[in-house]
CSV table of C-alpha atoms in Angstrom, one decimal:
chain,number,residue,atom,x,y,z
A,837,MET,CA,0.0,0.0,0.0
A,838,THR,CA,1.3,3.4,-0.9
A,839,PRO,CA,1.7,5.6,2.2
A,840,PRO,CA,-0.2,8.8,2.2
A,841,SER,CA,1.6,11.9,1.1
A,842,PRO,CA,2.8,14.2,3.9
A,843,ALA,CA,0.7,17.2,4.6
A,844,PRO,CA,2.0,20.4,2.8
A,845,LYS,CA,3.9,22.8,5.0
A,846,LEU,CA,3.0,26.5,5.2
A,847,GLU,CA,5.6,28.8,3.8
A,848,LEU,CA,6.1,32.4,4.9
A,849,PRO,CA,4.8,34.6,2.1
A,850,PRO,CA,5.8,38.3,1.5
A,851,LEU,CA,4.7,40.7,4.3
A,852,SER,CA,2.8,44.0,3.7
A,853,LEU,CA,1.6,46.6,6.2
A,854,TYR,CA,-1.7,48.3,6.2
A,855,ILE,CA,-2.2,51.6,8.1
A,856,HIS,CA,-5.6,52.9,8.8
A,857,VAL,CA,-6.4,56.6,9.3
A,858,PRO,CA,-10.1,56.6,10.4
A,859,TRP,CA,-11.0,60.3,10.0
A,860,CYS,CA,-12.7,62.1,7.1
A,861,VAL,CA,-14.2,65.5,6.6
A,862,ARG,CA,-17.6,64.1,5.7
A,863,LYS,CA,-18.9,60.6,5.5
A,864,CYS,CA,-20.0,59.7,2.0
A,865,PRO,CA,-23.5,58.1,1.6
A,866,TYR,CA,-22.1,55.0,-0.1
A,867,CYS,CA,-19.2,54.4,2.3
A,868,ASP,CA,-19.2,51.4,4.6
A,869,PHE,CA,-15.6,51.7,5.7
A,870,ASN,CA,-14.5,52.4,9.2
A,871,SER,CA,-14.5,56.2,8.8
A,872,HIS,CA,-15.5,58.9,11.2
A,873,GLU,CA,-16.2,62.6,10.6
A,874,GLN,CA,-13.5,64.9,11.9
A,875,LYS,CA,-14.7,66.9,14.9
A,876,GLY,CA,-12.2,69.4,16.0
A,877,PRO,CA,-8.4,69.2,15.6
A,878,LEU,CA,-7.0,65.8,14.7
A,879,PRO,CA,-4.9,64.1,17.4
A,880,GLU,CA,-2.1,63.8,14.9
A,881,ASP,CA,0.9,63.3,17.2
A,882,GLU,CA,-1.1,61.1,19.6
A,883,TYR,CA,-2.2,58.9,16.7
A,884,VAL,CA,1.2,58.5,15.2
A,885,ASP,CA,2.6,57.5,18.6
A,886,ALA,CA,-0.2,54.9,18.9
A,887,LEU,CA,0.5,53.5,15.4
A,888,LEU,CA,4.1,53.1,16.2
A,889,ASP,CA,3.3,51.4,19.5
A,890,ASP,CA,0.8,49.2,17.8
A,891,PHE,CA,3.3,48.0,15.4
A,892,ARG,CA,5.9,47.5,18.2
A,893,HIS,CA,3.4,45.0,19.7
A,894,ASP,CA,3.1,43.2,16.4
A,895,LEU,CA,6.8,42.8,15.8
A,896,PRO,CA,6.8,39.0,16.7
A,897,TYR,CA,4.7,38.4,13.6
A,898,VAL,CA,7.2,40.0,11.3
A,899,GLN,CA,9.3,36.8,11.6
A,900,LYS,CA,12.6,38.3,10.1
A,901,ARG,CA,10.8,39.5,6.9
A,902,ASP,CA,11.2,42.9,5.2
A,903,ILE,CA,8.1,45.0,4.8
A,904,SER,CA,7.5,44.8,1.0
A,905,THR,CA,4.6,47.2,0.7
A,906,ILE,CA,2.7,49.7,2.8
A,907,PHE,CA,-0.8,51.0,2.1
A,908,ILE,CA,-2.2,54.0,4.0
A,909,GLY,CA,-5.9,54.0,3.7
A,910,GLY,CA,-9.0,55.4,5.5
A,911,GLY,CA,-11.0,57.6,6.0
A,912,THR,CA,-8.9,60.3,4.4
A,913,PRO,CA,-5.2,59.7,5.2
A,914,SER,CA,-4.3,62.9,3.5
A,915,LEU,CA,-5.7,64.8,6.4
A,916,LEU,CA,-2.5,64.1,8.3
A,917,SER,CA,0.6,66.2,7.6
A,918,ALA,CA,3.6,65.1,5.7
A,919,GLY,CA,5.6,65.5,8.9
A,920,ALA,CA,3.4,63.0,10.6
A,921,TYR,CA,4.1,60.5,7.8
A,922,GLN,CA,7.8,61.2,7.9
A,923,ARG,CA,8.0,60.4,11.6
A,924,LEU,CA,5.8,57.4,11.2
A,925,LEU,CA,7.7,55.8,8.3
A,926,THR,CA,11.1,56.6,10.0
A,927,GLY,CA,9.9,54.9,13.2
A,928,LEU,CA,8.5,51.9,11.4
A,929,ASP,CA,11.8,51.4,9.4
A,930,ALA,CA,13.7,51.5,12.6
A,931,MET,CA,11.8,48.5,14.0
A,932,ALA,CA,11.4,46.4,10.9
A,933,ALA,CA,13.4,46.8,7.7
A,934,PHE,CA,11.8,48.1,4.6
A,935,ALA,CA,12.5,46.3,1.3
A,936,SER,CA,14.9,48.2,-1.0
A,937,ASP,CA,12.1,48.6,-3.5
A,938,ILE,CA,9.2,49.1,-1.1
A,939,GLU,CA,6.0,50.5,-2.5
A,940,ILE,CA,4.3,53.0,-0.1
A,941,THR,CA,0.8,54.0,-1.2
A,942,LEU,CA,-1.3,56.9,0.3
A,943,GLU,CA,-5.0,57.4,-0.4
A,944,ALA,CA,-5.8,61.0,-0.9
A,945,ASN,CA,-8.8,63.2,-1.8
A,946,PRO,CA,-8.6,65.9,-4.5
A,947,GLY,CA,-9.5,68.7,-2.1
A,948,THR,CA,-7.3,71.9,-2.0
A,949,ALA,CA,-5.9,71.2,1.5
A,950,GLU,CA,-4.8,67.7,0.6
A,951,ARG,CA,-3.3,68.3,-2.8
A,952,GLU,CA,-1.1,71.1,-1.5
A,953,LYS,CA,0.7,68.5,0.6
A,954,PHE,CA,1.6,66.1,-2.3
A,955,ALA,CA,5.2,67.3,-2.8
A,956,ASP,CA,5.8,67.0,0.9
A,957,TYR,CA,4.4,63.5,0.9
A,958,ALA,CA,6.8,62.5,-1.8
A,959,HIS,CA,9.6,63.9,0.2
A,960,ALA,CA,8.5,61.9,3.3
A,961,GLY,CA,9.0,58.7,1.4
A,962,ILE,CA,5.5,58.0,-0.1
A,963,ASN,CA,6.0,56.8,-3.7
A,964,ARG,CA,2.5,55.9,-4.9
A,965,LEU,CA,-0.6,58.1,-4.7
A,966,SER,CA,-4.2,56.9,-5.0
A,967,LEU,CA,-6.7,59.6,-5.7
A,968,GLY,CA,-10.4,59.2,-4.9
A,969,ILE,CA,-11.7,60.9,-8.0
A,970,GLN,CA,-14.9,58.8,-8.4
A,971,SER,CA,-16.3,61.0,-11.2
A,972,PHE,CA,-15.6,64.2,-13.2
A,973,ASP,CA,-19.3,65.0,-13.4
A,974,PRO,CA,-20.2,67.8,-10.9
A,975,GLN,CA,-23.7,66.6,-10.4
A,976,GLN,CA,-22.6,63.0,-9.7
A,977,LEU,CA,-19.9,64.2,-7.3
A,978,GLN,CA,-22.6,66.2,-5.4
A,979,GLN,CA,-24.9,63.2,-5.3
A,980,LEU,CA,-22.0,61.0,-4.0
A,981,GLY,CA,-21.4,63.4,-1.2
A,982,ARG,CA,-17.9,64.2,-2.3
A,983,ILE,CA,-16.4,67.5,-1.0
A,984,HIS,CA,-14.4,68.2,-4.3
A,985,ASP,CA,-15.7,69.2,-7.7
A,986,GLU,CA,-14.4,68.4,-11.2
A,987,HIS,CA,-11.9,71.3,-11.2
A,988,ASP,CA,-10.4,70.1,-7.9
A,989,ALA,CA,-10.1,66.6,-9.5
A,990,ALA,CA,-8.2,68.0,-12.5
A,991,ARG,CA,-5.9,70.2,-10.3
A,992,ALA,CA,-5.2,67.3,-7.9
A,993,ILE,CA,-4.0,65.1,-10.8
A,994,GLU,CA,-1.8,68.0,-12.0
A,995,TYR,CA,-0.4,68.5,-8.6
A,996,ALA,CA,0.4,64.8,-8.3
A,997,HIS,CA,2.3,64.8,-11.6
A,998,ASN,CA,4.2,67.9,-10.6
A,999,ALA,CA,5.1,66.4,-7.2
A,1000,GLY,CA,6.8,63.6,-9.1
A,1001,PHE,CA,4.4,60.8,-8.5
A,1002,ARG,CA,5.0,58.5,-11.4
A,1003,ARG,CA,3.0,55.8,-9.7
A,1004,LEU,CA,-0.6,57.2,-9.7
A,1005,ASN,CA,-3.9,55.5,-9.3
A,1006,LEU,CA,-7.3,57.0,-10.0
A,1007,ASP,CA,-10.4,55.6,-8.5
A,1008,ILE,CA,-13.4,55.9,-10.8
A,1009,MET,CA,-16.9,54.6,-10.1
A,1010,TYR,CA,-19.6,53.7,-12.7
A,1011,GLY,CA,-23.3,52.7,-12.4
A,1012,LEU,CA,-24.0,56.0,-10.7
A,1013,GLN,CA,-27.4,57.6,-10.3
A,1014,ALA,CA,-29.3,57.4,-13.6
A,1015,GLN,CA,-26.0,57.2,-15.3
A,1016,ALA,CA,-26.0,56.7,-19.1
A,1017,THR,CA,-23.3,54.8,-20.9
A,1018,GLU,CA,-22.0,58.0,-22.6
A,1019,ALA,CA,-21.5,59.7,-19.2
A,1020,ALA,CA,-19.7,56.7,-17.7
A,1021,MET,CA,-17.4,56.6,-20.7
A,1022,SER,CA,-16.8,60.3,-20.4
A,1023,ASP,CA,-15.5,59.8,-16.8
A,1024,LEU,CA,-13.3,57.0,-17.9
A,1025,GLN,CA,-11.9,58.9,-21.0
A,1026,GLN,CA,-11.0,61.8,-18.7
A,1027,ALA,CA,-9.2,59.4,-16.3
A,1028,ILE,CA,-7.2,57.8,-19.1
A,1029,ALA,CA,-6.3,61.2,-20.5
A,1030,ALA,CA,-4.8,62.1,-17.1
A,1031,GLU,CA,-2.1,59.4,-17.8
A,1032,PRO,CA,-2.1,57.5,-14.6
A,1033,GLU,CA,-0.3,54.1,-14.6
A,1034,HIS,CA,-3.3,52.5,-12.8
A,1035,ILE,CA,-7.1,52.9,-12.8
A,1036,SER,CA,-9.5,51.3,-10.2
A,1037,TRP,CA,-12.7,51.2,-12.1
A,1038,TYR,CA,-15.7,49.7,-10.2
A,1039,GLN,CA,-19.4,49.7,-10.0
A,1040,LEU,CA,-21.2,51.6,-7.3
A,1041,THR,CA,-22.7,49.0,-4.9
A,1042,ILE,CA,-25.2,49.6,-2.2
A,1043,GLU,CA,-23.8,48.4,1.2
A,1044,PRO,CA,-25.6,47.9,4.5
A,1045,ASN,CA,-25.2,50.5,7.2
A,1046,THR,CA,-24.9,53.3,4.6
A,1047,VAL,CA,-27.1,56.3,3.8
A,1048,PHE,CA,-27.7,54.8,0.3
A,1049,TYR,CA,-28.9,51.6,1.8
A,1050,LYS,CA,-31.6,53.4,3.7
A,1051,GLN,CA,-32.4,55.8,0.8
A,1052,PRO,CA,-31.5,53.9,-2.4
A,1053,PRO,CA,-30.6,56.2,-5.3
A,1054,PRO,CA,-32.1,55.5,-8.8
A,1055,LEU,CA,-29.4,53.3,-10.4
A,1056,PRO,CA,-29.1,52.4,-14.1
A,1057,PRO,CA,-30.9,49.3,-15.3
A,1058,GLU,CA,-29.0,46.0,-15.7
A,1059,ASP,CA,-28.8,46.3,-19.5
A,1060,THR,CA,-27.2,49.7,-19.2
A,1061,LEU,CA,-24.7,48.4,-16.7
A,1062,ILE,CA,-23.7,45.6,-19.0
A,1063,GLU,CA,-23.2,48.1,-21.9
A,1064,ILE,CA,-21.1,50.4,-19.6
A,1065,GLN,CA,-18.9,47.5,-18.5
A,1066,ASP,CA,-18.4,46.1,-22.1
A,1067,SER,CA,-17.6,49.7,-23.4
A,1068,GLY,CA,-15.3,50.4,-20.5
A,1069,LEU,CA,-13.3,47.2,-20.8
A,1070,ALA,CA,-12.9,47.9,-24.5
A,1071,LEU,CA,-11.8,51.5,-23.9
A,1072,LEU,CA,-9.3,50.6,-21.2
A,1073,SER,CA,-7.7,47.8,-23.3
A,1074,GLN,CA,-7.5,50.2,-26.3
A,1075,HIS,CA,-5.4,52.5,-24.3
A,1076,GLY,CA,-3.0,49.9,-22.9
A,1077,PHE,CA,-4.6,49.2,-19.5
A,1078,ALA,CA,-4.6,45.5,-18.8
A,1079,ARG,CA,-7.2,44.1,-16.5
A,1080,TYR,CA,-5.3,42.1,-14.0
A,1081,GLU,CA,-7.9,42.0,-11.3
A,1082,VAL,CA,-11.7,42.4,-11.3
A,1083,SER,CA,-11.6,46.2,-10.9
A,1084,ALA,CA,-7.9,46.9,-11.4
A,1085,PHE,CA,-6.4,48.0,-14.6
A,1086,ALA,CA,-2.7,48.9,-15.2
A,1087,ARG,CA,-0.3,49.8,-17.8
A,1088,PRO,CA,2.8,47.6,-18.0
A,1089,GLY,CA,4.6,47.5,-14.7
A,1090,GLY,CA,1.9,49.5,-12.9
A,1091,GLN,CA,0.1,46.8,-10.9
A,1092,ALA,CA,-0.6,47.7,-7.2
A,1093,ARG,CA,1.9,45.4,-5.6
A,1094,HIS,CA,0.2,45.8,-2.2
A,1095,ASN,CA,-3.1,44.6,-3.4
A,1096,VAL,CA,-1.6,41.8,-5.5
A,1097,ASN,CA,0.0,40.5,-2.3
A,1098,TYR,CA,-3.5,40.3,-0.7
A,1099,TRP,CA,-5.0,38.5,-3.7
A,1100,ARG,CA,-2.1,36.0,-3.7
A,1101,PHE,CA,-2.9,35.2,0.0
A,1102,GLY,CA,0.3,36.9,1.2
A,1103,ASP,CA,0.6,38.2,4.8
A,1104,TYR,CA,-0.1,41.6,6.0
A,1105,LEU,CA,-0.1,43.4,9.4
A,1106,GLY,CA,-2.7,46.0,10.1
A,1107,ILE,CA,-2.2,48.9,12.5
A,1108,GLY,CA,-4.6,51.7,13.3
A,1109,ALA,CA,-8.2,51.8,14.4
A,1110,GLY,CA,-10.2,49.0,12.8
A,1111,ALA,CA,-7.2,47.6,10.8
A,1112,HIS,CA,-7.2,43.9,9.9
A,1113,GLY,CA,-4.2,41.6,9.6
A,1114,LYS,CA,-3.6,38.1,8.3
A,1115,ILE,CA,-0.4,36.4,9.4
A,1116,THR,CA,1.2,33.0,8.7
A,1117,GLN,CA,2.6,31.3,11.8
A,1118,ARG,CA,4.9,28.8,10.3
A,1119,SER,CA,6.1,27.4,13.7
A,1120,ARG,CA,2.5,26.6,14.6
A,1121,GLN,CA,1.4,25.8,11.1
A,1122,ARG,CA,-1.6,28.0,11.2
A,1123,ILE,CA,-2.9,31.4,9.7
A,1124,LEU,CA,-4.0,34.0,12.1
A,1125,ARG,CA,-6.6,36.8,11.6
A,1126,MET,CA,-6.3,40.0,13.8
A,1127,HIS,CA,-8.7,42.9,14.1
A,1128,LYS,CA,-7.7,46.0,15.9
A,1129,ARG,CA,-10.0,48.2,18.1
A,1130,ARG,CA,-12.4,49.9,15.7
A,1131,GLN,CA,-13.4,53.1,17.4
A,1132,PRO,CA,-10.7,55.8,17.3
A,1133,GLY,CA,-11.4,56.8,20.9
A,1134,HIS,CA,-11.0,53.2,22.1
A,1135,TYR,CA,-7.8,52.7,20.1
A,1136,LEU,CA,-6.3,55.8,21.6
A,1137,GLN,CA,-7.4,54.7,25.1
A,1138,ALA,CA,-5.6,51.5,24.5
A,1139,ALA,CA,-2.5,53.4,23.6
A,1140,ALA,CA,-2.7,55.5,26.7
A,1141,ALA,CA,-3.1,52.4,28.8
A,1142,ALA,CA,-0.1,50.7,27.2
A,1143,LYS,CA,2.1,53.8,27.7
A,1144,LYS,CA,1.1,53.8,31.5
A,1145,GLN,CA,1.9,50.2,31.8
A,1146,ALA,CA,5.2,50.6,30.1
A,1147,GLN,CA,6.1,53.3,32.7
A,1148,ASN,CA,5.3,51.0,35.6
A,1149,GLN,CA,6.5,47.6,34.3
A,1150,ASN,CA,9.1,45.9,32.1
A,1151,PRO,CA,8.1,47.0,28.6
A,1152,GLY,CA,9.2,43.5,27.3
A,1153,ASN,CA,6.3,41.9,29.0
A,1154,LEU,CA,3.8,44.0,26.9
A,1155,LEU,CA,4.7,42.0,23.8
A,1156,ASN,CA,2.2,39.3,24.8
A,1157,ARG,CA,-0.6,41.6,25.9
A,1158,TYR,CA,-1.6,43.3,22.5
A,1159,PRO,CA,-3.7,46.1,23.9
A,1160,TYR,CA,-4.9,47.3,20.5
A,1161,LEU,CA,-6.4,43.9,19.6
A,1162,ALA,CA,-10.2,43.7,19.4
A,1163,ASP,CA,-10.2,40.1,18.2
A,1164,ALA,CA,-7.7,37.5,17.0
A,1165,GLY,CA,-7.8,33.8,16.1
A,1166,PRO,CA,-6.7,31.1,13.5
A,1167,ILE,CA,-8.7,30.7,10.3
A,1168,GLU,CA,-10.4,27.4,10.6
A,1169,THR,CA,-9.1,24.7,8.3
A,1170,ASP,CA,-12.5,24.3,6.5
A,1171,GLN,CA,-12.4,28.1,5.6
A,1172,LEU,CA,-8.8,28.3,4.4
A,1173,ALA,CA,-9.3,26.8,1.0
A,1174,LEU,CA,-12.3,29.1,0.4
A,1175,GLU,CA,-10.5,32.2,1.5
A,1176,PHE,CA,-7.6,31.4,-0.7
A,1177,VAL,CA,-9.7,30.8,-3.8
A,1178,LEU,CA,-11.9,33.9,-3.1
A,1179,ASN,CA,-8.7,36.0,-3.4
A,1180,ALA,CA,-6.6,34.2,-6.0
A,1181,LEU,CA,-9.3,33.8,-8.6
A,1182,ARG,CA,-9.9,37.5,-8.6
A,1183,LEU,CA,-6.5,37.7,-10.4
A,1184,ARG,CA,-6.4,37.0,-14.1
A,1185,GLU,CA,-3.2,35.1,-13.5
A,1186,GLY,CA,-4.9,32.5,-11.3
A,1187,PHE,CA,-2.7,30.2,-9.1
A,1188,THR,CA,-0.8,26.9,-9.1
A,1189,HIS,CA,-1.1,23.8,-7.1
A,1190,GLU,CA,2.1,24.7,-5.3
A,1191,GLN,CA,0.9,28.2,-4.4
A,1192,PHE,CA,-2.3,26.8,-3.0
A,1193,GLU,CA,-0.5,24.3,-0.8
A,1194,GLN,CA,2.3,26.7,0.4
A,1195,ARG,CA,-0.2,29.4,1.3
A,1196,THR,CA,-2.8,27.2,3.0
A,1197,GLY,CA,-0.9,24.2,4.3
A,1198,LEU,CA,-3.6,22.0,2.6
A,1199,PRO,CA,-3.2,19.4,-0.1
A,1200,PHE,CA,-4.6,20.5,-3.5
A,1201,SER,CA,-6.9,17.6,-3.4
A,1202,VAL,CA,-9.3,19.5,-1.1
A,1203,ILE,CA,-10.4,21.6,-4.0
A,1204,GLY,CA,-9.7,19.1,-6.8
A,1205,LYS,CA,-13.3,18.1,-7.4
A,1206,GLN,CA,-14.5,21.6,-7.6
A,1207,VAL,CA,-11.7,22.5,-10.1
A,1208,ASP,CA,-12.5,19.5,-12.3
A,1209,SER,CA,-16.2,20.3,-12.3
A,1210,LEU,CA,-15.6,23.9,-13.2
A,1211,GLN,CA,-13.1,22.9,-15.9
A,1212,GLN,CA,-15.7,20.6,-17.5
A,1213,ARG,CA,-18.2,23.6,-17.4
A,1214,GLN,CA,-15.5,25.6,-19.2
A,1215,LEU,CA,-15.3,28.2,-16.4
A,1216,LEU,CA,-11.8,27.2,-15.3
A,1217,SER,CA,-8.8,26.6,-17.4
A,1218,VAL,CA,-6.2,24.0,-16.2
A,1219,ASP,CA,-2.8,24.0,-17.8
A,1220,GLY,CA,-0.7,21.4,-15.9
A,1221,ASN,CA,-0.6,22.7,-12.3
A,1222,HIS,CA,-1.9,26.1,-13.2
A,1223,ILE,CA,-5.5,27.2,-12.7
A,1224,SER,CA,-7.2,30.3,-13.9
A,1225,THR,CA,-10.6,31.4,-15.0
A,1226,THR,CA,-11.6,31.3,-18.7
A,1227,ASP,CA,-13.0,34.4,-20.1
A,1228,THR,CA,-16.5,33.1,-19.4
A,1229,GLY,CA,-15.5,32.2,-15.9
A,1230,TYR,CA,-14.2,35.6,-15.2
A,1231,GLN,CA,-17.4,37.2,-16.5
A,1232,PHE,CA,-19.3,35.0,-14.1
A,1233,LEU,CA,-16.8,34.9,-11.3
A,1234,ASN,CA,-19.4,34.8,-8.6
A,1235,THR,CA,-20.7,31.5,-10.0
A,1236,VAL,CA,-17.2,30.1,-10.0
A,1237,LEU,CA,-16.6,31.1,-6.4
A,1238,GLU,CA,-19.9,29.7,-5.2
A,1239,ALA,CA,-18.6,26.3,-6.3
A,1240,PHE,CA,-16.1,26.4,-3.5
A,1241,VAL,CA,-18.5,27.4,-0.7
């Protein structure tokens, strides 16, 4: 009798860092992120201190890896000063080495106060900017609750180029209120004309716990949405933007490395109010999920308590207390395969048997039947050990993913 094959061993993937800044000027009616309207002066210095201390408590999870990418999201991260980011990035680099080619992305709004900081952000070490344009149509911007207009959007892009940001992403929505195909294409054409290396082009969706969920806007009918998507995909391809993920389009070399690491089921630490992390613990052969305290006030209270403890006790003992955590625990084995596939099949490149086993610690056979069935239905393409969606499978990705649930 042939002995059973040994269980695959988890390998340490690349490590990224997500930093959450929870404040914004005004909450948009479609937003379901952990963002809170700014009331009074921002506790900038206090928050940077907390972020650095939060990361210090997470250092055991670094496991001798360089930080390959950093993404600063929100909220509106560009509310913080360039000096705050200079201090933050310097402090982080002193605790855990940055990769020599590290990608550091900052989300920014096109408002006047934010764009005037762009050159200083570049000087602080941020080398990729993601602008939340959403639309160039003044009426749509107003309906979306954005605090900028179409002129602010154009000037922000100009400022970003002038500040030296060669790595630039523009966020553009479609399927907006009563939006016709021509209007959606006008937004996309203006984004392309701005010559970014990356465009995130995605449909407006109505999420629970948002104003739009309680008061739904009149959205385009399904046939219009299909026409918008088909026209937009053709337009982006015509101008050299390759679709490498469901809503992500890049010119050669312009992929968002931070997001690609997510989708490849890489590791990432999350610091800041409400930040999430996913970490491989090779010594324990498990993958851990971590959620930080969601409310900014509670997060800063945890920082104050940690500081007080450090003054009264041996700081080394704090490494096992993790005061910023709201919740942490291993991903259950029966969920690992699903989580991997939910991420990896969003990428056009797909994945290999080896990548599945190294990132999950599971044998490929646990998803083998589903892969075979989807291949027979011509929704998945299997080339040796490489699996990816067919064009039809990518068009009906939800159907593909449901097969693994």
